Coordinates of C-alpha atoms and ligand atoms in Angstrom, one line a residue:
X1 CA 0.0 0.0 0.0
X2 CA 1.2 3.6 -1.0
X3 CA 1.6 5.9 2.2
X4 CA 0.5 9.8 1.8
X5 CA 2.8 11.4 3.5
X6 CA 2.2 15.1 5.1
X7 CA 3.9 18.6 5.9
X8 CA 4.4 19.0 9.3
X9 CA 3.3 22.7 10.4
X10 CA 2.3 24.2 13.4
X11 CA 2.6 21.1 15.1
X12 CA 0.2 19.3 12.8
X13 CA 0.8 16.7 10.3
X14 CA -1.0 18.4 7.3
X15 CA -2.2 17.0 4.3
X16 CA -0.5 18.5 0.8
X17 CA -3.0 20.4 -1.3
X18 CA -1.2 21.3 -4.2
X19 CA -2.1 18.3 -6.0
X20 CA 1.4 17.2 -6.8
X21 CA 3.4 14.7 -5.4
X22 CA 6.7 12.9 -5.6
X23 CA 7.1 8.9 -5.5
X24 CA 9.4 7.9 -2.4
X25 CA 10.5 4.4 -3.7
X26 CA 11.9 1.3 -1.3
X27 CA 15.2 1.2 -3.5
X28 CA 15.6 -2.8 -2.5
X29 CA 12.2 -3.5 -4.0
X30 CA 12.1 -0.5 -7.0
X31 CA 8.4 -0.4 -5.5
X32 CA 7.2 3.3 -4.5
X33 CA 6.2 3.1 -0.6
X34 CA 4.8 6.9 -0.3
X35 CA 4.0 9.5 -1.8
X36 CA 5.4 12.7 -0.4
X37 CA 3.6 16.0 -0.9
X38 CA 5.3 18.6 -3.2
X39 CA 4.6 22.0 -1.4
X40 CA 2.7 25.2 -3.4
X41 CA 4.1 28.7 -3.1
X42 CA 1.1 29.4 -0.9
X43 CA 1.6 25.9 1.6
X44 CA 5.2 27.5 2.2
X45 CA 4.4 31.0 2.7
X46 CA 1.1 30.2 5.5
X47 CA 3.7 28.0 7.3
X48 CA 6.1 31.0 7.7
X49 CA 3.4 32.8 9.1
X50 CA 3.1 29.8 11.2
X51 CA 6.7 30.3 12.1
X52 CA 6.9 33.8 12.5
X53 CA 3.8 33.9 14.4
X54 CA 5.6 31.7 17.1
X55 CA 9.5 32.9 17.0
X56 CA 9.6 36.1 19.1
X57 CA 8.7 34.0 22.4
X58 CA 10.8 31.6 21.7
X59 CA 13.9 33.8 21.2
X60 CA 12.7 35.5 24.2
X61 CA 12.9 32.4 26.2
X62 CA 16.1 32.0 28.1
X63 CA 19.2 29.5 26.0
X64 CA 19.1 27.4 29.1
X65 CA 15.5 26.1 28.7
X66 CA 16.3 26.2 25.1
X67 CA 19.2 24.3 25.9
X68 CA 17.1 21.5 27.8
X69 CA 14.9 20.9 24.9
X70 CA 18.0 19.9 23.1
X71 CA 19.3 17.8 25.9
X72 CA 15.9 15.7 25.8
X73 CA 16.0 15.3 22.2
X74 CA 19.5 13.6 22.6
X75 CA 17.7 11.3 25.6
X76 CA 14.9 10.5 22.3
X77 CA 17.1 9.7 19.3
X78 CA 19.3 7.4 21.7
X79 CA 15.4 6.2 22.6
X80 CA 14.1 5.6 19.0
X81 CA 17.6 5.1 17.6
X82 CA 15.9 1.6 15.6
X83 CA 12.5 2.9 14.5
X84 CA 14.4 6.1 12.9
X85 CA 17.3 3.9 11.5
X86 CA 14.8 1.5 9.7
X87 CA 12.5 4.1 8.5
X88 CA 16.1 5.7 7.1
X89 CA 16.7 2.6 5.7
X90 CA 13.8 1.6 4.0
X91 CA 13.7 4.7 2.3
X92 CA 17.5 5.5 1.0
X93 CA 18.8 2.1 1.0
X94 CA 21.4 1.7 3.5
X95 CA 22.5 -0.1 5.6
X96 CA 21.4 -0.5 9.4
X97 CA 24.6 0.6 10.7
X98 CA 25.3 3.3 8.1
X99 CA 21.7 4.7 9.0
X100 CA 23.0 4.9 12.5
X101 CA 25.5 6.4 11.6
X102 CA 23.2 8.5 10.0
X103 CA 21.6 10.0 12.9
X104 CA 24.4 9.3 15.6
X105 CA 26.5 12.1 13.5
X106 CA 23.4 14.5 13.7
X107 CA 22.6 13.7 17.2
X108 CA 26.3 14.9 18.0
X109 CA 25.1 18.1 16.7
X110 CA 22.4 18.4 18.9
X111 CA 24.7 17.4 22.0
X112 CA 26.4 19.9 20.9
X113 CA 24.1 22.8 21.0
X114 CA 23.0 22.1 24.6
X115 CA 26.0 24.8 25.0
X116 CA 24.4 27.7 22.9
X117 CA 23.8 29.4 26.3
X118 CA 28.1 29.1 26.7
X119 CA 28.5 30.2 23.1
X120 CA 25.9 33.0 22.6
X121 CA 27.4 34.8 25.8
X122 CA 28.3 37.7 23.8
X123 CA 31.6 39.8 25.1
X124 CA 31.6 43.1 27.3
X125 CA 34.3 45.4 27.8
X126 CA 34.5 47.4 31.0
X127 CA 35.6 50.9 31.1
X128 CA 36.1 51.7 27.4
X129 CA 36.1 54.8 28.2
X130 CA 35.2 57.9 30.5
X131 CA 31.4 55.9 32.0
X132 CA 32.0 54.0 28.5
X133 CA 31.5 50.3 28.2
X134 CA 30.3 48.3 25.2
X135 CA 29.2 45.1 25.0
X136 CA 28.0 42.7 21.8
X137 CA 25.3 40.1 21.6
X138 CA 24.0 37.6 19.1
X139 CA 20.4 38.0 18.4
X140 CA 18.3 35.4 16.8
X141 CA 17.8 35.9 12.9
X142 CA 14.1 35.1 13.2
X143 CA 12.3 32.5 10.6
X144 CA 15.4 30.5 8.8
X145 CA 15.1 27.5 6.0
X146 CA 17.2 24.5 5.2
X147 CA 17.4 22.8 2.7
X148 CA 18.6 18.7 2.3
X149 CA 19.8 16.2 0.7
X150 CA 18.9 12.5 0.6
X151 CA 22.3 10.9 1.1
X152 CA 22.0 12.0 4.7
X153 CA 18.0 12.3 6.3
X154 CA 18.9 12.9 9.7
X155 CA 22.1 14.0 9.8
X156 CA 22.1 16.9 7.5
X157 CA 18.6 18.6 8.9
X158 CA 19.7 18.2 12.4
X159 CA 23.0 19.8 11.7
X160 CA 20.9 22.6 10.7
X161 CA 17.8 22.5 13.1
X162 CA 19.7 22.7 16.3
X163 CA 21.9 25.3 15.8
X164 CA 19.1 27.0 14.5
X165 CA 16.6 26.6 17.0
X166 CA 18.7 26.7 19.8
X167 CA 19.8 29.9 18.7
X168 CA 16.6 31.2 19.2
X169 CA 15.3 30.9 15.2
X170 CA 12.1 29.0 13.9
X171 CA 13.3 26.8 11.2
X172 CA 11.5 25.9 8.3
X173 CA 13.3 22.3 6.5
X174 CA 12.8 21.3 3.3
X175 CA 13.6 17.7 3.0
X176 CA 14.7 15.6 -0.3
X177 CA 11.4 14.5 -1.8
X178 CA 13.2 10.9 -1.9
X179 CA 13.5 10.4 1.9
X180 CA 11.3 12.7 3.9
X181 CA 9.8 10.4 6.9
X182 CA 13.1 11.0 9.0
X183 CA 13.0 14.6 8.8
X184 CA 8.9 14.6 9.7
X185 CA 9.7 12.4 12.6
X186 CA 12.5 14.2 13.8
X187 CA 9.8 17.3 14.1
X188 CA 7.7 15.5 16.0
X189 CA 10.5 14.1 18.6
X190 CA 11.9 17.9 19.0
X191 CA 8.1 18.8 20.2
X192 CA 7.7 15.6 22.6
X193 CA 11.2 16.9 23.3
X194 CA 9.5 20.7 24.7
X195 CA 9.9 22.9 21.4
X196 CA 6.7 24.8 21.4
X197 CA 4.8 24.1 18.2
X198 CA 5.6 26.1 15.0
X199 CA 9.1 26.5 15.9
X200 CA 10.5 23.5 13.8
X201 CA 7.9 22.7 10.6
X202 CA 8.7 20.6 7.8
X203 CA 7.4 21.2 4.2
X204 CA 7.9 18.8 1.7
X205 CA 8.3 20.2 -2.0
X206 CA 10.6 20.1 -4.9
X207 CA 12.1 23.5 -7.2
X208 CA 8.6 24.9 -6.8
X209 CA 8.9 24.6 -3.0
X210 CA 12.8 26.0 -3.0
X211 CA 12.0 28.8 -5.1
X212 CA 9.1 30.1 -2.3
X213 CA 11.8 29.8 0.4
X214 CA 14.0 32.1 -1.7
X215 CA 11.8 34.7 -2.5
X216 CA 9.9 34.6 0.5
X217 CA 10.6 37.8 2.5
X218 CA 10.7 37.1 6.4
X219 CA 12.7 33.8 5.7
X220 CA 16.1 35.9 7.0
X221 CA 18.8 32.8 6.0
X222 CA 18.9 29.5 3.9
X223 CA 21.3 26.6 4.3
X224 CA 21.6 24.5 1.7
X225 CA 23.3 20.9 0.8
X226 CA 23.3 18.9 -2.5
X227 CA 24.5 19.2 -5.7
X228 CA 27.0 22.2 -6.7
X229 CA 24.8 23.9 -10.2
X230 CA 21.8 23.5 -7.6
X231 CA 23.8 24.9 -4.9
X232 CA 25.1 27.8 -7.1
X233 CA 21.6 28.5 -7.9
X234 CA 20.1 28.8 -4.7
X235 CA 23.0 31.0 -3.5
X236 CA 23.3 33.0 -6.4
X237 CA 19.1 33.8 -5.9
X238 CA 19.5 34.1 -2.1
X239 CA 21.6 36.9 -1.7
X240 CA 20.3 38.4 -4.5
X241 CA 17.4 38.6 -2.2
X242 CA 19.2 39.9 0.6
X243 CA 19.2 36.6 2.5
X244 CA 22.2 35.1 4.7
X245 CA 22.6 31.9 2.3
X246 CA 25.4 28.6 2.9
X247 CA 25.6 26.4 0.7
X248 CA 27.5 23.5 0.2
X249 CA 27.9 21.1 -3.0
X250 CA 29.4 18.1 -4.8
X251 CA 32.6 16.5 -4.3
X252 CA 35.5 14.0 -6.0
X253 CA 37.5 13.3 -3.2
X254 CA 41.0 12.1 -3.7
X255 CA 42.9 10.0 -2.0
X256 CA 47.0 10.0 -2.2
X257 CA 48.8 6.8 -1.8
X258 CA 52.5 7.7 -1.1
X259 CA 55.1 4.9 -1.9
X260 CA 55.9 4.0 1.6
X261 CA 52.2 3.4 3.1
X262 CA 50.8 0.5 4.3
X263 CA 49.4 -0.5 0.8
X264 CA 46.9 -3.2 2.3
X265 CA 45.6 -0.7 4.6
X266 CA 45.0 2.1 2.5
X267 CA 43.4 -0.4 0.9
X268 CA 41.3 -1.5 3.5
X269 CA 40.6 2.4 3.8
X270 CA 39.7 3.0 0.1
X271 CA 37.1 0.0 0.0
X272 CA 35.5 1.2 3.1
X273 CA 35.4 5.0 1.6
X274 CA 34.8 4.5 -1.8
X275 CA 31.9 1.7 -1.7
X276 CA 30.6 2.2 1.8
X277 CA 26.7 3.7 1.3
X278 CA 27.3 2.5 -2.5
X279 CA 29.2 5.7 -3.0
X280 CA 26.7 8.0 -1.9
X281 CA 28.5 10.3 0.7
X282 CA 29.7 13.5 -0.1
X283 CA 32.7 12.4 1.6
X284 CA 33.3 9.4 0.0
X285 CA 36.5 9.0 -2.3
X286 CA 35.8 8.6 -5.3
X287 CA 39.6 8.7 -7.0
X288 CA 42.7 6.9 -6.0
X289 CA 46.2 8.3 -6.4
X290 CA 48.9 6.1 -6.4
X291 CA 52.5 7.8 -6.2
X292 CA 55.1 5.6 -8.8
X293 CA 54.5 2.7 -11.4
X294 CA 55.1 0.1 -8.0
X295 CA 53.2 1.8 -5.7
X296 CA 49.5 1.6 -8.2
X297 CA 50.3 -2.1 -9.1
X298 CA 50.8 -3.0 -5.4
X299 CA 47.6 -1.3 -4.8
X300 CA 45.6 -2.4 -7.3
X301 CA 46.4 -6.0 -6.7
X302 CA 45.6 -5.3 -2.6
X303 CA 42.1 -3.6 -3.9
X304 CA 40.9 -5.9 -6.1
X305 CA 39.8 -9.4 -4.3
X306 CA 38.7 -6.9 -1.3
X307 CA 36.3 -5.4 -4.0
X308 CA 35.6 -8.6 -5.6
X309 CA 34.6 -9.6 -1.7
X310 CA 31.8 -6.9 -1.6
X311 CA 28.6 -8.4 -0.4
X312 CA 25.9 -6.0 -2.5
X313 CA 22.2 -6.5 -1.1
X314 CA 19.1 -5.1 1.2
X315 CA 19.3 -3.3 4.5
X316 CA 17.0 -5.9 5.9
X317 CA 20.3 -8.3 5.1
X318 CA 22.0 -7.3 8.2
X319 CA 25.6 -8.3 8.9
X320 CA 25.7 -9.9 5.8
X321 CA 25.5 -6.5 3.6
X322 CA 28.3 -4.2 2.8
X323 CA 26.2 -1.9 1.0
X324 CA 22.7 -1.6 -0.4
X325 CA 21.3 -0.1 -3.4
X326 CA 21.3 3.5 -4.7
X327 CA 18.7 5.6 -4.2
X328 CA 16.5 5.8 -7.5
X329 CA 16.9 4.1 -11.2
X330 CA 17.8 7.1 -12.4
X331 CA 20.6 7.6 -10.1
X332 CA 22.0 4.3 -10.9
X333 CA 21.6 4.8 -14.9
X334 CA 23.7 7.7 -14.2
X335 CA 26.1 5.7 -12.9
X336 CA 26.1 3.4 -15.4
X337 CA 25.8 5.6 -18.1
X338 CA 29.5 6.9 -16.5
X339 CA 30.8 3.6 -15.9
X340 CA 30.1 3.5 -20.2
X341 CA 32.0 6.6 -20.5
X342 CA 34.8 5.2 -18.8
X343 CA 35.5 2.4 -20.8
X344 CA 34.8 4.8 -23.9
X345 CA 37.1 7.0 -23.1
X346 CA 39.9 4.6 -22.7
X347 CA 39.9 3.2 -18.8
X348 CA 40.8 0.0 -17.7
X349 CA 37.9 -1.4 -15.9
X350 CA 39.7 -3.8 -13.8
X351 CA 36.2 -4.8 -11.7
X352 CA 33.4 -4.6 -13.7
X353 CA 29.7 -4.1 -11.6
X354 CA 27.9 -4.0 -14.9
X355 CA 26.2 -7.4 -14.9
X356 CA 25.9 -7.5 -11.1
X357 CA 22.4 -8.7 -10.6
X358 CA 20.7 -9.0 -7.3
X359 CA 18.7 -12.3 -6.9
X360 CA 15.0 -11.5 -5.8
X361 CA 15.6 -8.5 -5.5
X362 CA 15.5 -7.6 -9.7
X363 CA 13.8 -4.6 -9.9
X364 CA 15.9 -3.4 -7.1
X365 CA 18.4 -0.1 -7.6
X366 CA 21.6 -2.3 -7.2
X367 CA 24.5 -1.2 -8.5
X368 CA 28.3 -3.9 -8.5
X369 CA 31.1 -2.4 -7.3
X370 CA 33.6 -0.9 -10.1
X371 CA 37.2 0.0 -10.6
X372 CA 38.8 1.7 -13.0
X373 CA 42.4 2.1 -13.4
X374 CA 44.6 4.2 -16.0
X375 CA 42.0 7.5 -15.2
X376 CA 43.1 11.0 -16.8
X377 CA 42.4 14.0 -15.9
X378 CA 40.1 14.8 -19.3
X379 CA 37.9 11.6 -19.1
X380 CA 34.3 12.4 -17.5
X381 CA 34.5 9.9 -14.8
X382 CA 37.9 12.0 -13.5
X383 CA 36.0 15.2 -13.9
X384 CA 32.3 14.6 -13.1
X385 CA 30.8 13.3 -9.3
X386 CA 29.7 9.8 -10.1
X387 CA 28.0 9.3 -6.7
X388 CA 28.5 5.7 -6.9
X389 CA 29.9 2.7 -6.0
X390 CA 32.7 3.4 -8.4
X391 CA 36.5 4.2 -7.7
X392 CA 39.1 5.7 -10.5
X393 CA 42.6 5.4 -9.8
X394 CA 44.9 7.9 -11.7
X395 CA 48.4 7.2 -11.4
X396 CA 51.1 9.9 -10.6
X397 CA 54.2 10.0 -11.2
X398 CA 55.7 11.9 -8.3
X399 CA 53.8 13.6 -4.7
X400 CA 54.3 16.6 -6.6
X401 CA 51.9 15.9 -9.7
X402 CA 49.5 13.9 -7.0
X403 CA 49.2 16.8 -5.2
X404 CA 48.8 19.4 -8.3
X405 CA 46.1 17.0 -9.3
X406 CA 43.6 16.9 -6.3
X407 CA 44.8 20.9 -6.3
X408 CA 44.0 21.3 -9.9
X409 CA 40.2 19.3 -9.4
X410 CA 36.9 21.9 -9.4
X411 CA 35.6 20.5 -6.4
X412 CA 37.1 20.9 -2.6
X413 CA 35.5 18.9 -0.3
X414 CA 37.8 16.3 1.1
X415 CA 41.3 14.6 1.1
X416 CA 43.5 12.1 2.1
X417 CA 47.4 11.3 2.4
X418 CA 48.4 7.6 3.1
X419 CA 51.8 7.8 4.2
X420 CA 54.1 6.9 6.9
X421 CA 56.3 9.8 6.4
X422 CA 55.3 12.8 8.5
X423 CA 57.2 15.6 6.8
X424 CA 55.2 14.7 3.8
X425 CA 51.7 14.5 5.7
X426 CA 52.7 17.4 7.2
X427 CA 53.4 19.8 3.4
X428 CA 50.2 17.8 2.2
X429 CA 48.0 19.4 4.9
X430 CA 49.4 23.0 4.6
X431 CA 49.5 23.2 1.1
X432 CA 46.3 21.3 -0.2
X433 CA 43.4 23.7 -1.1
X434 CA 40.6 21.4 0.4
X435 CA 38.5 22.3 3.4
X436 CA 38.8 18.6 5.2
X437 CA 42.1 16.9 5.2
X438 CA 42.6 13.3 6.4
X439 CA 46.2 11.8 7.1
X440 CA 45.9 8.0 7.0
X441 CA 42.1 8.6 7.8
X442 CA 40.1 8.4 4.4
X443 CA 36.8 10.3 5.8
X444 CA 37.8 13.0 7.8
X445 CA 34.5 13.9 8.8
X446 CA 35.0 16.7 11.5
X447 CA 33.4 16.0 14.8
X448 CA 30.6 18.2 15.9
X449 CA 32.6 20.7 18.2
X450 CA 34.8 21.2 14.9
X451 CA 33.3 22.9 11.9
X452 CA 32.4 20.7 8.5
X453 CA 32.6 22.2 5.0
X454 CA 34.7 22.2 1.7
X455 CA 36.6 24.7 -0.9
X456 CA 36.3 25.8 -4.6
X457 CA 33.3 24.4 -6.2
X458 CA 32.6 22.3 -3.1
X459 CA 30.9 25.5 -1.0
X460 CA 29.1 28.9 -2.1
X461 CA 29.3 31.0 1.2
X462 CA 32.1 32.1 4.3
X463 CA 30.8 29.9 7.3
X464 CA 31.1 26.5 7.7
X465 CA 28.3 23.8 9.0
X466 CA 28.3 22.7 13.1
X467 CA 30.8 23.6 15.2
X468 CA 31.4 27.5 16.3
X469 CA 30.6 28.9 13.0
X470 CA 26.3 27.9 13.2
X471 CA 26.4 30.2 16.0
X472 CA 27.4 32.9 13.8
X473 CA 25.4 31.8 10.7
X474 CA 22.2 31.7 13.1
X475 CA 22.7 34.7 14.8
X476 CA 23.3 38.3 14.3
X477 CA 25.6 40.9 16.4
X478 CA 24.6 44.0 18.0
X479 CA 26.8 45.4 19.7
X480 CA 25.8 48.5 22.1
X481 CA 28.4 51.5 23.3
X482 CA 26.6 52.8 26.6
X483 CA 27.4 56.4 28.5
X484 CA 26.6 57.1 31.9
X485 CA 28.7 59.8 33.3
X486 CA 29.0 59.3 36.6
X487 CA 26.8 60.8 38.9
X488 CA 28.5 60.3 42.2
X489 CA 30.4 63.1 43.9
X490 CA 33.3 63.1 46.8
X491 CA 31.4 62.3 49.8
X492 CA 29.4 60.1 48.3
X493 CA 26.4 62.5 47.6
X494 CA 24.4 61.3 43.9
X495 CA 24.0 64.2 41.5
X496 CA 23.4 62.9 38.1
X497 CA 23.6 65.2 35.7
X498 CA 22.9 64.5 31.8
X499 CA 24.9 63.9 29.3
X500 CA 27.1 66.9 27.6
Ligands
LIG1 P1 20.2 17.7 -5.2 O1 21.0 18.9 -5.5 O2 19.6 17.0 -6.3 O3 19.0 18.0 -4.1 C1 19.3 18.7 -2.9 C2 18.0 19.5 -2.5 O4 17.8 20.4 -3.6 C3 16.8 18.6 -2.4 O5 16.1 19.0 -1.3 C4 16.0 18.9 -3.7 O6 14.6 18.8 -3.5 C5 16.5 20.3 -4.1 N1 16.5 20.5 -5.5 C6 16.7 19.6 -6.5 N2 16.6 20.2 -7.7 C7 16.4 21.5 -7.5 C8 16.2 22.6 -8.4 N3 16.3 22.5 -9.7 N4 16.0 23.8 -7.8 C9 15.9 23.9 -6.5 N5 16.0 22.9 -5.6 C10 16.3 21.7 -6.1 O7 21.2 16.7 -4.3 P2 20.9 15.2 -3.9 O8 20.9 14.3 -5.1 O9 19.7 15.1 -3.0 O10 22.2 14.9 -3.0 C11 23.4 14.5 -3.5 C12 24.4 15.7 -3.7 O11 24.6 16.4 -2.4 C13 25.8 15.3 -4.1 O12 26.2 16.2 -5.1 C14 26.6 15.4 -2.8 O13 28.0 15.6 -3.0 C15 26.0 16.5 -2.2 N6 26.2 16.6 -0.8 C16 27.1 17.5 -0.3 C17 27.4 17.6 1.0 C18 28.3 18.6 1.6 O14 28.4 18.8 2.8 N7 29.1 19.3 0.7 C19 26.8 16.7 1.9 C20 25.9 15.7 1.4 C21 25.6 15.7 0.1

C-alpha cells in the first residue's frame, strides 16, 4: 500500500494540497512506498506565518531552557535510535549501521548545542572609556530555512535544526522528496522533546517549493546541501534577495597513496570510503592516487579481491551486507551511463559491476562495485561526481603531480594522504586547497565541536556547517556602546547630571 505522506506545520501533520506529489520508492524492491507532498508557493508561505507567528517568544525564552529541549532530544534519538534507522533505511537504501550512523552524527550536533547558552554569551568590555562600556550580543535571525539532501535524512537537517533553533530561530526544513519520513519524525520528537509548536515545521516540495523559500521575505537565512549547479543557484538567488545563504555542493574526493604506506591498509581504507553507502557520501572517495608505477600495481592487486569480496544487497540483510542499493533508477543509470564513458574513453575497468544482478531483488536499484584504473584527468569519470559505488585510480608519477592533481580538481570537499612519512603529511595538509584533510584517515568527517565544510566548487558561502561557526550563521551581532557619566560626587552625595 502507498503511504500519503504530510507537511508538518504548526505542530500538525497536514495534508499536501497542491495536487502534486513525488514517489518515495523502497530502492531494495524498486516499489514506491509513499507519496510525499510537493509544497505550493502558498503551503510555504502560510507555514512561515506559522513560524513567525511563534519565533519572538521563543527567542525571548532563556538559551538554558532552550538548551534542555536539546538535551531531551538527545535522551529521544538514543530512545528511538531503531525505528528512525529503519525508517532511514527503508527509504535510502542503507545499511542498518550506516543509518546509524546517520543520525548518531546528527545527534552529536544536537549534544552539541545544549551549549548555545556558553557560546551565545556575547563579550563586554569594561571601562572603554570615561562611564563607556560596550558590550556585543547575538540576536536570533528570526524564521530561517534548510534545505537537504537524501544521502543523509537525519544528519544533514539536524546539523541545521539545532543550531538554528537553539539559537533562538524558527526553522523551516525542506527535506529531499526521496526520503522525507526522517525529517517529519525528527519534528515531532523535537516537540515531545518541549519545542513549542511552529518553531521546527517541515514542508515537503521540490524546485517549486525552494523557489518560495528564496523569494519569500521574512525567511532571513537558507542553508543548503546537495548538488554544486543547484547549490550555485540557490546561493546565487539568495543573496540576491538579501538573504544570509550557505551552501555546500558536490565533491570528488582524492585519495594519495605515497610509496611507503601501508598499501593493504590504504586499501582497507579506500574499499571502506569508496563503496561504503554505495558511494553516496559527499565524503566518500571517489579517486585513488597512487604515487610511482610500483606503488599503483601494489595497490591495485591489494584492492581488487577486497572489491571482488563486496557483499551488495538489502538493509533488511544485516551483517551480511556491505552496502545496499542507490537511491532511485535514475541515479543508478547515471552511474552506469558513467561507468560507459569510462570504458569509452579509454579506462581500464579492472572490476566490472555492470552485470551484477541481485537475486530477488531484480527490480531493485543495485548497483556492483567498479574499478577503474589508467583514469586521466580529461575523461568524464575523473572530472564529473559519479555518486557511486565506483572508484578511479589515476596514477602519478611523483607527490608533486599527486598533489597538483587533487589541487588542480573543481571540487574541494575532502582529502586524504596515506603515508608513513610525517614531513610529507605534514606539506600535504598545509598546502592542499581542500576544506577537510585526512592523514591516514580516508573520511575525515569533522566532529561536531569542529566545523564541517569544503573549498572551490565544493561551498558557495564564508561559514562553515556545526561547530562554532552555526552560531554565527544563526545569529546576528549588536553590539551596544553605553554612557553614563557618573553621577557620584566626593562624599558620596548622587547628583546625576545628563549627558554633555
Ligand atoms: P540535489 O542537489 O539533487 O538535491 C538537494 C536538494 O535540492 C533537495 O532538497 C532537492 O529537492 C532540491 N532541488 C533539487 N533540484 C532542485 C532545483 N532544480 N531547484 C531547487 N532545488 C532543487 O542533491 P541530492 O541528489 O539530494 O544529494 C546529493 C548531492 O549532495 C551530491 O552532489 C553530494 O555531493 C551533495 N552533498 C554535499 C554535502 C556537503 O556537505 N558538501 C553533503 C551531502 C551531500
Amino acid at each position: 500500500m502507498t503511504t500519503e505522506l504530510t507537511h508538518y506545520i504548526g505542530g500538525e501533520h497536514v495534508k499536501g494540497t497542491s495536487g502534486r506529489f513525488a514517489d518515495v520508492f523502497n530502492p531494495a524492491t524498486g516499489e514506491v512506498q509513499a507519496r510525499a507532498p510537493l509544497a505550493s508557493k502558498a503551503e510555504l508561505d502560510h507555514a512561515v506565518e506559522v513560524a513567525a507567528a511563534a519565533q519572538p517568544a521563543w527567542a525571548a525564552t532563556n538559551p538554558q531552557r532552550r538548551a534542555r529541549v536539546m538535551m531531551a532530544m538527545v535522551g529521544l534519538l538514543n530512545r528511538d535510535m531503531d525505528k528512525l534507522a529503519e525508517a532511514l533505511s527503508r527509504e535510502h537504501g542503507k545499511t542498518l549501521p550506516d543509518a546509524k550512523g546517520d543520525v548518531q552524527r546528527g545527534l552529536e550536533v544536537v549534544e552539541y548545542c545544549i551549549g548555545a547558552p556558553e557560546m551565545l554569551k556575547g563579550d563586554y568590555t569594561d571601562g572603554a572609556g570615561p562611564g563607556i562600556d560596550m558590550y556585543s550580543m547575538r540576536q536570533a535571525l528570526g524564521v530561517t530555512a534548510g534545505i537537504t539532501p537524501f544521502n543523509f535524512p537525519a544528519m544533514i537537517p539536524m546539523w541545521m535544526f539545532a543550531p538554528a533553533i537553539a539559537c533562538g530561530n524558527a526553522f523551516i526544513l525542506k527535506p529531499s522528496e526521496r526520503d522525507p519520513s526522517v525529517p517529519l519524525m525528527l519534528a515531532e520528537l523535537m516537540e515531545e522533546a518541549g519545542l513549542p509548536k511552529g518553531i521546527l515545521q517541515v514542508v515537503n516540495g521540490d524546485k517549486d517549493c525552494v523557489d518560495a523559500i528564496i523569494d519569500n521575505d521574512t525567511i532571513q537565512s537558507i542553508g543548503f546541501v546537495g548538488s554544486t549547479p543547484i547549490a550555485e543557484y540557490i546561493y546565487g538567488r539568495g543573496c540576491a534577495n538579501g538573504k544570509r545563504v550557505q551552501c555546500f555542493g558536490g565533491a570528488k574526493n582524492h585519495m594519495i597513496i605515497m610509496p611507503d604506506a601501508d598499501i593493504a591498509q590504504a586499501a582497507d581504507a579506500l574499499v571502506g570510503a569508496g563503496y561504503g553507502a554505495a558511494g553516496e557520501r559527499c565524503m566518500a572517495i571517489s579517486v585513488a592516487v597512487p604515487v610511482g608505477e610500483e606503488t599503483a600495481d601494489k595497490l591495485i592487486a591489494e584492492l581488487v579481491p577486497r572489491i571482488e569480496k563486496l557483499r551488495v544487497g538489502p538493509y533488511t540483510g544485516g551483517d551480511e551486507v556491505d552496502y545496499g542499493p542507490v537511491v532511485t533508477s535514475a541515479a543508478k543509470e547515471n552511474i552506469l551511463g558513467l561507468v560507459q564513458s569510462g570504458i569509452d574513453q579509454g579506462a581500464e575497468l579492472v572490476v566490472d559491476g555492470r552485470d551484477f544482478n541481485m537475486q530477488g531483488y531484480e527490480d531493485g536499484f543495485f548497483v556492483g562495485p567498479h574499478l577503474f584504473d589508467r583514469v586521466t584527468p580529461d575523461m568524464d569519470i575523473y572530472t564529473k561526481e559519479i555518486f557511486g559505488p565506483v572508484l578511479s585510480t589515476v596514477r602519478a608519477g611523483s607527490y608533486e603531480e599527486a598533489l597538483k592533481l587533487a589541487m588542480d580538481h573543481e571540487y574541494g570537499n575532502g582529502t586524504a594522504i596515506f603515508t608513513r612519512d610525517g614531513d610529507a603529511a605534514r606539506d600535504f595538509a598545509n598546502r592542499i586547497n581542500i576544506g577537510m584533510v585526512g592523514i591516514n584517515v580516508p573520511i575525515p568527517v569533522p566532529l561536531a565541536y569542529h566545523t564541517f565544510g569544503g573549498w572551490k566548487k565544493s561551498v558557495f558561502g564564508d561559514l562553515n556547517q556545526h561547530g562554532p561557526d552555526a552560531f554565527k550563521f544563526y545569529t546576528r551581532t549588536k553590539t551596544v556602546t553605553s554612557r553614563w557619566p557618573s553621577g557620584i560626587k566626593e562624599g558620596g552625595e548622587f547628583n546625576f547630571k545628563p549627558m554633555d
